[in-house]
mmCIF file of C-alpha atoms in Angstrom:
data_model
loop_
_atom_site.group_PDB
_atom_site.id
_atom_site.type_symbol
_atom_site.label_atom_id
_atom_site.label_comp_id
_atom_site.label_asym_id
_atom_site.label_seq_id
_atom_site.Cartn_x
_atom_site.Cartn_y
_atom_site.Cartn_z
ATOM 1 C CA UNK A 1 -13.930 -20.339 -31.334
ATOM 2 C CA UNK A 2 -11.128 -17.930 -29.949
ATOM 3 C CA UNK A 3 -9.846 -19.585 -27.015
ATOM 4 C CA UNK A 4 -9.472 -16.162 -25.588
ATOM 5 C CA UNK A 5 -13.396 -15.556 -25.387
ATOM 6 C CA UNK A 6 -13.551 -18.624 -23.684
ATOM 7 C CA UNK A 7 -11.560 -16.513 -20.565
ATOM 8 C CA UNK A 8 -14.327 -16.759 -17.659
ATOM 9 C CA UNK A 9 -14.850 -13.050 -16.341
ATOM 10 C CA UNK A 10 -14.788 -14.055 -13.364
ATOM 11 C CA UNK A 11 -11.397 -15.512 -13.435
ATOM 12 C CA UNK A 12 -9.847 -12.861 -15.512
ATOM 13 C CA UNK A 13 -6.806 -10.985 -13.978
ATOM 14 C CA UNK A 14 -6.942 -7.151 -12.900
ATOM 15 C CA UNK A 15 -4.935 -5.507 -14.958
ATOM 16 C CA UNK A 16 -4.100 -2.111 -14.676
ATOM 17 C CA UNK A 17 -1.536 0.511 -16.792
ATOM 18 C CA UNK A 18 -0.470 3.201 -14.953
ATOM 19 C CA UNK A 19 1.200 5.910 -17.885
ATOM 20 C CA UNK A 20 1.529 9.741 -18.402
ATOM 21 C CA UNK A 21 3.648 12.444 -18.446
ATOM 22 C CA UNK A 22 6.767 12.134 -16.390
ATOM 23 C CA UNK A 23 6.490 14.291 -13.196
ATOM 24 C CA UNK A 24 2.852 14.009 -13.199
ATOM 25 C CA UNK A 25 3.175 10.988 -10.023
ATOM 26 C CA UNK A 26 3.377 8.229 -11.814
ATOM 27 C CA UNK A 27 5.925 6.849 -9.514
ATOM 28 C CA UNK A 28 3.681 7.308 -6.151
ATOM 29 C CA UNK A 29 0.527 6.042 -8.304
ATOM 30 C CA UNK A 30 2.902 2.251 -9.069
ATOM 31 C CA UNK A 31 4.132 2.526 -5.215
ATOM 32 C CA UNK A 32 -0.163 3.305 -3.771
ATOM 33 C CA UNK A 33 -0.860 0.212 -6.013
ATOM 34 C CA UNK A 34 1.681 -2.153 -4.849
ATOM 35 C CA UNK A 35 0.407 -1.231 -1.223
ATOM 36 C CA UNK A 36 -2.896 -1.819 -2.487
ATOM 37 C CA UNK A 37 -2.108 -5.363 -3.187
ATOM 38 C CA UNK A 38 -1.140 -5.423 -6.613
ATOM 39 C CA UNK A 39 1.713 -6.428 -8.260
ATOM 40 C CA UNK A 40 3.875 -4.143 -9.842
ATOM 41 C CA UNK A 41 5.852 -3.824 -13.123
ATOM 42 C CA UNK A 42 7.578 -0.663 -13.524
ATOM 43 C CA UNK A 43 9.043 0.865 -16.828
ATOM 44 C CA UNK A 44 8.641 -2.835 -18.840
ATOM 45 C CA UNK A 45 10.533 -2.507 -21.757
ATOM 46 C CA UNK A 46 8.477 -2.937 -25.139
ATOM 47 C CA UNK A 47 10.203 -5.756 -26.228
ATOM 48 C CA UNK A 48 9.117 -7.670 -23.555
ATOM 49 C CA UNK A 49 5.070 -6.807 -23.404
ATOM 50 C CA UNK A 50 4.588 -9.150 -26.028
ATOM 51 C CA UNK A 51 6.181 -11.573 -23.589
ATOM 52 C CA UNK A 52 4.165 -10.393 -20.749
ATOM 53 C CA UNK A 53 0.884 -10.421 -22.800
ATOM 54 C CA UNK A 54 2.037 -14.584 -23.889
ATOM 55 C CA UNK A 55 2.615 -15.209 -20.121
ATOM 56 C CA UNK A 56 -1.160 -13.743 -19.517
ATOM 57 C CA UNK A 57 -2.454 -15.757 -22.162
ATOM 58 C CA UNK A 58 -0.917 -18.879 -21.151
ATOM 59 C CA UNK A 59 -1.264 -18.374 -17.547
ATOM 60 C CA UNK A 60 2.104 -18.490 -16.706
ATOM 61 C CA UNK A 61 1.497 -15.287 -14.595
ATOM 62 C CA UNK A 62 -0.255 -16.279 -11.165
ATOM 63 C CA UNK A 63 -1.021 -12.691 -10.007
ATOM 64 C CA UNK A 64 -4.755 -11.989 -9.883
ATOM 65 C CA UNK A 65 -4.069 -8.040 -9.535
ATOM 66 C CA UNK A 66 -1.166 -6.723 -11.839
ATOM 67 C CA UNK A 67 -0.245 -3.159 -12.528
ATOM 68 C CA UNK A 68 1.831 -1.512 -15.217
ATOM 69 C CA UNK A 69 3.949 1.472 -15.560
ATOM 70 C CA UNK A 70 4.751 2.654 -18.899
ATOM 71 C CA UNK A 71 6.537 5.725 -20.497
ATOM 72 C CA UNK A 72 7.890 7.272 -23.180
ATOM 73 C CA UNK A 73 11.577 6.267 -22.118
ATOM 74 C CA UNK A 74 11.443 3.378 -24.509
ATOM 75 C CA UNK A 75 9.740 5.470 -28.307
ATOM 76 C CA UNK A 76 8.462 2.238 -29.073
ATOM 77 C CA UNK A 77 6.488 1.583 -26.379
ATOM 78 C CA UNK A 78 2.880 3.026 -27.961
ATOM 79 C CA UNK A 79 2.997 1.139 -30.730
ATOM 80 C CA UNK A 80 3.781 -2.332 -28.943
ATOM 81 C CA UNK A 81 0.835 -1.196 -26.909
ATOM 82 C CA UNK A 82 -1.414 -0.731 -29.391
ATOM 83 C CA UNK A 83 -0.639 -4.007 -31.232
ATOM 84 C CA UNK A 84 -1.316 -5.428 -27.671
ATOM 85 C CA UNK A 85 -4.198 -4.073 -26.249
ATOM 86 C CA UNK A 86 -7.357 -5.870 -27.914
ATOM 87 C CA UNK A 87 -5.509 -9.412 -26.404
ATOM 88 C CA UNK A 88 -4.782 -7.572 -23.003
ATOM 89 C CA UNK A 89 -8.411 -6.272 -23.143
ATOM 90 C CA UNK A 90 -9.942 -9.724 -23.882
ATOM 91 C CA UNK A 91 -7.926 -11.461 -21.481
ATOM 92 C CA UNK A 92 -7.829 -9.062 -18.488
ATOM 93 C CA UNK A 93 -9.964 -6.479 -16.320
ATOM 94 C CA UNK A 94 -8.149 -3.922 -18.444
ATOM 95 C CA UNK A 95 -7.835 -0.371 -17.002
ATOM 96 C CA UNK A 96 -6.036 2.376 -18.271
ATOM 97 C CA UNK A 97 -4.931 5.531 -15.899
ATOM 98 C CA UNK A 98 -3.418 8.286 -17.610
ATOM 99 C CA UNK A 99 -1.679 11.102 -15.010
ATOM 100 C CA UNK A 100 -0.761 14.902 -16.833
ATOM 101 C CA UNK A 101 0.223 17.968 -15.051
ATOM 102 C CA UNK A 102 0.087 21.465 -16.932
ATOM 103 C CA UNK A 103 3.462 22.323 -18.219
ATOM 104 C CA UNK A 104 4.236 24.954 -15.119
ATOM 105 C CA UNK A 105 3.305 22.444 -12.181
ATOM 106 C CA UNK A 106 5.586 19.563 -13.970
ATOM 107 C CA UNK A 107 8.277 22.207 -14.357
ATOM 108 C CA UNK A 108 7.739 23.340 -10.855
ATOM 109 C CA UNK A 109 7.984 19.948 -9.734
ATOM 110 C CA UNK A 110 11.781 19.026 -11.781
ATOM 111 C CA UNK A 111 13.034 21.795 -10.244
ATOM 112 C CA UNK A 112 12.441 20.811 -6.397
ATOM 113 C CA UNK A 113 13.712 17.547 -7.505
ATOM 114 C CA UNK A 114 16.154 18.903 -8.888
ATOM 115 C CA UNK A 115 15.779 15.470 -11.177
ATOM 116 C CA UNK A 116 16.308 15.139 -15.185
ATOM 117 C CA UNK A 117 13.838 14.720 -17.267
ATOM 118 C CA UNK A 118 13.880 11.240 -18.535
ATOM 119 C CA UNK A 119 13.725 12.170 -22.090
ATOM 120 C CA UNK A 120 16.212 14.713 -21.560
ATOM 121 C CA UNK A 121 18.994 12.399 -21.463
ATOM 122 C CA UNK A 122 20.591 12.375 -24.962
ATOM 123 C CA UNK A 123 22.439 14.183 -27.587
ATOM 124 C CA UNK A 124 20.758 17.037 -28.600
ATOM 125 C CA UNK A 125 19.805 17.439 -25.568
ATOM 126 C CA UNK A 126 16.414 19.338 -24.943
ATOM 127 C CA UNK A 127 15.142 22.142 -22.984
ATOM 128 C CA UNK A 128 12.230 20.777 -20.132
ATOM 129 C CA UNK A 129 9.341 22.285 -21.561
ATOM 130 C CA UNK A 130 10.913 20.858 -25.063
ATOM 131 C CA UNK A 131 11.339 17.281 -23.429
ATOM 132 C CA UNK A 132 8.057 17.810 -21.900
ATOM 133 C CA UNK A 133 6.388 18.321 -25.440
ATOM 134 C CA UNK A 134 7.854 15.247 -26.776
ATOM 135 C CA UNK A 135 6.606 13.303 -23.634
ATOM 136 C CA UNK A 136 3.004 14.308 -24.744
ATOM 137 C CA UNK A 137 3.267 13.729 -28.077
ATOM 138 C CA UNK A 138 4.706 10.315 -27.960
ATOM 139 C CA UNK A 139 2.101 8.972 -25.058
ATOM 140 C CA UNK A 140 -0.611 10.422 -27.256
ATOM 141 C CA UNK A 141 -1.931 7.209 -28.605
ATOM 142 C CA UNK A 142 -2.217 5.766 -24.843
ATOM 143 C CA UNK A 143 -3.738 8.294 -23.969
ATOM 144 C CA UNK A 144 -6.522 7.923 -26.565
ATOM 145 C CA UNK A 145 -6.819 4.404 -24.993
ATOM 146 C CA UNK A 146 -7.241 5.537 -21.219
ATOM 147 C CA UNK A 147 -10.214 4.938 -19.101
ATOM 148 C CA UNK A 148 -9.110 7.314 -16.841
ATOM 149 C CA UNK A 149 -7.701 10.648 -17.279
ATOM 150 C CA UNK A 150 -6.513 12.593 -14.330
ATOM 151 C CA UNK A 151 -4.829 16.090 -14.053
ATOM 152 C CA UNK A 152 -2.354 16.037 -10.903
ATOM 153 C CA UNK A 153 -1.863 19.818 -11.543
ATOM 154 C CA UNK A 154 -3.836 20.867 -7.732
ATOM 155 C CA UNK A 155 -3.607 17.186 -6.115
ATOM 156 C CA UNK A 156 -1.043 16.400 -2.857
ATOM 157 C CA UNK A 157 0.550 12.834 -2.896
ATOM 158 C CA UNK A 158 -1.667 12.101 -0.659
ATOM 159 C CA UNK A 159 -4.741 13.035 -2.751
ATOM 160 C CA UNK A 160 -3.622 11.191 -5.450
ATOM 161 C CA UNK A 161 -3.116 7.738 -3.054
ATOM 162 C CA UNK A 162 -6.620 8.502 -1.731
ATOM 163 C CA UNK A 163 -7.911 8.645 -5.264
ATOM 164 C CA UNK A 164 -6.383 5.067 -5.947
ATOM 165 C CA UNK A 165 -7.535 3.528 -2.849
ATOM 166 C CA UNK A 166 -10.777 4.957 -3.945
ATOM 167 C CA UNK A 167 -10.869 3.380 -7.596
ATOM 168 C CA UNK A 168 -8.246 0.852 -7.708
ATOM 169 C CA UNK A 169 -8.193 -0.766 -4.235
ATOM 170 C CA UNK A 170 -9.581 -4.215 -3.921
ATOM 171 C CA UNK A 171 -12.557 -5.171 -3.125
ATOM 172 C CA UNK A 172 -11.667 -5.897 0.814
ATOM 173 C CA UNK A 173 -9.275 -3.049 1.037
ATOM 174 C CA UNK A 174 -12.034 -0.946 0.224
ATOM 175 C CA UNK A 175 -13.755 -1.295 3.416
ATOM 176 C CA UNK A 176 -10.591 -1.923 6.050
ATOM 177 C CA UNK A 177 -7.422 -1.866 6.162
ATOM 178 C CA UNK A 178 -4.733 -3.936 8.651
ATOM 179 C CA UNK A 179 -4.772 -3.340 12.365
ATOM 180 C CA UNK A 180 -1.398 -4.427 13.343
ATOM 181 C CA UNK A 181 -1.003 -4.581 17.386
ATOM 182 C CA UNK A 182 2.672 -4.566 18.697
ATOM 183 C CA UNK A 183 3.631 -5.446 21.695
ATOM 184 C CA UNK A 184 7.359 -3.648 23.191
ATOM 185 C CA UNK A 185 9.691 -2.567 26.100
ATOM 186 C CA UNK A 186 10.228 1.154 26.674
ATOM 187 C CA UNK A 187 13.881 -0.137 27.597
ATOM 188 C CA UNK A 188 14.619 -1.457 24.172
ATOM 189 C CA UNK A 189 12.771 1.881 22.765
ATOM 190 C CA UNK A 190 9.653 2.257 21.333
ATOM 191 C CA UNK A 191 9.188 1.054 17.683
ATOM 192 C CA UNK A 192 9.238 3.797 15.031
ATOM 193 C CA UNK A 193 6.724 2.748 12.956
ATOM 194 C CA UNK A 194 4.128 2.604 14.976
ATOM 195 C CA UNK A 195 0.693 5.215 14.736
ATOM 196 C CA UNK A 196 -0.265 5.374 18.503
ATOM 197 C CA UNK A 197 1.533 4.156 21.803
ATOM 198 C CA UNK A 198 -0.161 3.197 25.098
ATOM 199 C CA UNK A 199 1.782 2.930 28.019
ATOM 200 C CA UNK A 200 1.156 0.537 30.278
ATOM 201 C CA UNK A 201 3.614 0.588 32.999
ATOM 202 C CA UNK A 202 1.035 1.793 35.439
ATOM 203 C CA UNK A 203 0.005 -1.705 36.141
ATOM 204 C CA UNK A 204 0.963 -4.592 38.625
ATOM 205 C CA UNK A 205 4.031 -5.561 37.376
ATOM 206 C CA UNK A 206 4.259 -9.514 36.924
ATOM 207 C CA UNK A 207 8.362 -9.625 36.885
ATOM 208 C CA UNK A 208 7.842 -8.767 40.410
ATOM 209 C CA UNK A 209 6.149 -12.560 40.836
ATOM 210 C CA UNK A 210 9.132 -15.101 41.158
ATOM 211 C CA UNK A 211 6.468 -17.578 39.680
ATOM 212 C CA UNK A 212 5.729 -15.664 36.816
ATOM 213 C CA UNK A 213 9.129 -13.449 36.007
ATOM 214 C CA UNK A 214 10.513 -15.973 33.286
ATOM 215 C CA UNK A 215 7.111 -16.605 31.438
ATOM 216 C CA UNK A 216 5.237 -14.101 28.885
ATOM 217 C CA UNK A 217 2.078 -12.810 28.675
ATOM 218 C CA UNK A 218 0.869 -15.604 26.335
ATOM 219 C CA UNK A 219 0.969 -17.901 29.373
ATOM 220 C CA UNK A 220 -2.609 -17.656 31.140
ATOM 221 C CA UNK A 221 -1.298 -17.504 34.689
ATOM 222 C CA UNK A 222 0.513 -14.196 33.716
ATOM 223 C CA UNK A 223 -2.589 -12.952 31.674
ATOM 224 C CA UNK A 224 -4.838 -13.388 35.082
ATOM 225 C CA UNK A 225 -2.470 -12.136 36.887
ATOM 226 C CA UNK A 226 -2.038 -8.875 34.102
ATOM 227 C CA UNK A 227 -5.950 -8.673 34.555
ATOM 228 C CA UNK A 228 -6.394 -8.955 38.196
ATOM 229 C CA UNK A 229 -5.428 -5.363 38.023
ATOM 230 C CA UNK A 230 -9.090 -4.110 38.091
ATOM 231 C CA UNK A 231 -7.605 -0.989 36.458
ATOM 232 C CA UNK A 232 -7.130 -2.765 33.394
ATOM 233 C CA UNK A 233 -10.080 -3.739 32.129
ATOM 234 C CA UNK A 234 -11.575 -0.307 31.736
ATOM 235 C CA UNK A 235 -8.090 0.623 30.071
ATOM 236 C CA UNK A 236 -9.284 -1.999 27.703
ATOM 237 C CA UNK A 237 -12.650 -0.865 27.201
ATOM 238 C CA UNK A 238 -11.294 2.937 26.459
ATOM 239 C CA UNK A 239 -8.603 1.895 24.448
ATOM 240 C CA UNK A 240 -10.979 -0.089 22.119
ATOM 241 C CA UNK A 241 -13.621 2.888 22.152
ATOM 242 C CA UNK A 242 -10.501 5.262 20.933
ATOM 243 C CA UNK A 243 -9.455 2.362 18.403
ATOM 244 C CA UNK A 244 -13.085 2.159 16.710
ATOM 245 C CA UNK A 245 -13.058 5.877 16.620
ATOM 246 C CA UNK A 246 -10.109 6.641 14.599
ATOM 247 C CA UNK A 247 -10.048 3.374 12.370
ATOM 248 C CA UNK A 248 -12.297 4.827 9.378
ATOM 249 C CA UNK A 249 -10.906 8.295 9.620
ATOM 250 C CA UNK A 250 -7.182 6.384 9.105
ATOM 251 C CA UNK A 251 -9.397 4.241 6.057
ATOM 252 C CA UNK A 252 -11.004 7.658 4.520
ATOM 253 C CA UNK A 253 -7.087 8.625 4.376
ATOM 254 C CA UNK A 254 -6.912 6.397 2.220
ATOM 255 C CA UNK A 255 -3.986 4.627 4.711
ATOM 256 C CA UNK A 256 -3.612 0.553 4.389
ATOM 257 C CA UNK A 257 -2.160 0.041 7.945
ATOM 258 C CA UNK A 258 -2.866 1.209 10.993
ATOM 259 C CA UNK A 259 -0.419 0.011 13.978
ATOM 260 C CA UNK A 260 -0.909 1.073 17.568
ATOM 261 C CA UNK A 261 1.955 0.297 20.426
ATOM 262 C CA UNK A 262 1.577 -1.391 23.575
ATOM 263 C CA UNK A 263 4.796 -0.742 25.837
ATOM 264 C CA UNK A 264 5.546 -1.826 29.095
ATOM 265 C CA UNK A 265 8.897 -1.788 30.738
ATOM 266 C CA UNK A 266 10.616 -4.789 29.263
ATOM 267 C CA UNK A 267 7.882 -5.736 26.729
ATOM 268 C CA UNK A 268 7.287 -9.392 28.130
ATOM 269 C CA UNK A 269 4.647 -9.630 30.458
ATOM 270 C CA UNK A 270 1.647 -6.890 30.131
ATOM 271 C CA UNK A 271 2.311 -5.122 26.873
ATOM 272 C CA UNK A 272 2.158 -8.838 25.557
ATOM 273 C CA UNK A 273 -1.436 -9.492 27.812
ATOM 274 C CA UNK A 274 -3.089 -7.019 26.623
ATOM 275 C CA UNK A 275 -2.026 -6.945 23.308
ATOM 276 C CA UNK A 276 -3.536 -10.433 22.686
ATOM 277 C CA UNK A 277 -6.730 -9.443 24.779
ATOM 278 C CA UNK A 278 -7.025 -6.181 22.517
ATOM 279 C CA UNK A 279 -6.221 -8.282 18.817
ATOM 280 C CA UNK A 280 -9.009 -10.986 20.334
ATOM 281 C CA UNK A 281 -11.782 -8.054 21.021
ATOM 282 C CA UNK A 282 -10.893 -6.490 17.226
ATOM 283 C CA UNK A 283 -10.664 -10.108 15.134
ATOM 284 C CA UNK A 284 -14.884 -10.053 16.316
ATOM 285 C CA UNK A 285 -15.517 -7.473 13.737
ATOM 286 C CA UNK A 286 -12.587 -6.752 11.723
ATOM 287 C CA UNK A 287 -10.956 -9.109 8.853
ATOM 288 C CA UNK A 288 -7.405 -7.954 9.214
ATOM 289 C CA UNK A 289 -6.178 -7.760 12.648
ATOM 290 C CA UNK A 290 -2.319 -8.711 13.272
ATOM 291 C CA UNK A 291 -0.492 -9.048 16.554
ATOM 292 C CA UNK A 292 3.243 -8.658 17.000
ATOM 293 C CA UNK A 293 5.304 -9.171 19.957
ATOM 294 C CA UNK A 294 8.788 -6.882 19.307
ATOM 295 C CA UNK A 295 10.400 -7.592 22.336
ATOM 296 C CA UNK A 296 9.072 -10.482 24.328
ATOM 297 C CA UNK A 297 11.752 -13.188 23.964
ATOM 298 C CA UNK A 298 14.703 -10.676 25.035
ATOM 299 C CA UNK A 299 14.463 -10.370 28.807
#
């Protein structure tokens, strides 16, 4: 029997090719999936996809989720395809997405770019809407393949991410994303990649405490001391109330991170307590809950 039908489903990789006319986001689709947890082969050359099919077949390639840009750069690339796809289909969860624009909105898009089109690059060289052609023509027979056809023509980039997140994201990502809690000190400014900042410099300040100026937060005498601030509990509570508000609407954006700011003056002492209390309350119902502390070692 083909040792290839002996593949348990269950074990089978995720495999999915991202192709389709250039300017129609093909680019943003490979970067959504990457976030999404896949891993991510851009513009493979079709001398090596029977190489990458081999490595799938003999499990050489450890990635459970893959995904695969082609395009017409490489004219041979449809044909290698083809003569590839019933192993890739047999072996792998094989999807196919294949993103078009109408000619104007591609057009449209090249010119705010002010980019090349890729095929557009040798002698003779073509006009866009000529290069444009050819780019349909050759990715015709992938195209024939594809599970999934999708017009960008009226979707935003972010649109398009939600509509991966929606069909490609993995099973867990589905339902939640990472809540990533950071700890800082207003003096060494706030971090820029943060979603939402509480300030919390309107608490007792422990540097003030001779006993507990050269610990952190993550020591519990400083953490008492943080909470024996009867103000700060009900910050807590609030803070947690906002937090469970706003986390779907940041998931139904189709976003994979969501990373609030706690900042007090030097970052050491209650931005750190209450950023563990606050990760501690979350990892009780949520799978992906990380905690960061920016500044803490630096006073």
């Amino acid at each position: 029997m083909n040792d290839i039908l002996l593949t348990d489903s269950q074990n089978k990789k995720k495999l999915v090719i991202v192709t389709g006319l250039a300017g129609s986001g093909k680019t943003i689709a490979i970067h959504a999936l990457e976030d999404l947890g896949y891993y991510c082969i851009d513009n493979l050359p079709s001398v090596l996809l029977k190489s990458f099919t081999d490595s799938i077949k003999s499990e050489k390639i450890k990635y459970p989720h893959i995904a695969l840009a082609l395009d017409s750069r490489d004219k041979d690339i449809p044909n290698t395809f083809q003569e590839n796809y019933e192993v890739l289909s047999e072996l792998c969860h094989l999807q196919i997405l294949y993103l078009k624009a109408s000619d104007d909105v591609v057009i449209k898009r090249f010119r705010e770019t002010r980019r090349q089109h890729p095929l557009n690059t040798n002698e003779p060289r073509l006009s866009l809407i000529e290069a444009i052609n050819l780019d349909i023509v050759t990715l015709e027979p992938i195209k024939n393949l594809a599970n999934r056809i999708l017009d960008t023509s009226n979707m935003s980039t972010q649109n398009l991410k939600r509509f991966l997140h929606n069909h490609f994201a993995l099973s867990d990502l589905k339902k939640h994303l990472l809540l990533n809690i950071v700890s800082f000190g207003f003096k060494y400014n706030s971090p820029n990649d943060l979603d939402t900042i509480f300030d919390v410099r309107c608490f007792k300040n422990p540097h003030y405490e001779s006993h507990l100026r050269e610990l952190t937060g993550l020591d519990p005498s400083v953490k008492n001391y943080v909470f024996s601030d009867n103000r700060v509990q009900p910050f807590i509570d609030k803070v947690v109330d906002l937090i469970q508000f706003l986390y779907p609407l940041y998931l139904d954006e189709g976003k994979h991170y969501f990373s609030i700011g706690i900042g007090c003056t030097g970052g050491k002492h209650r931005s750190v307590a209450i950023s563990e209390e606050l990760a501690r309350i979350f990892r009780e119902t949520l799978p992906f809950v990380n905690v960061e502390h920016r500044h803490a070692e630096l006073e």
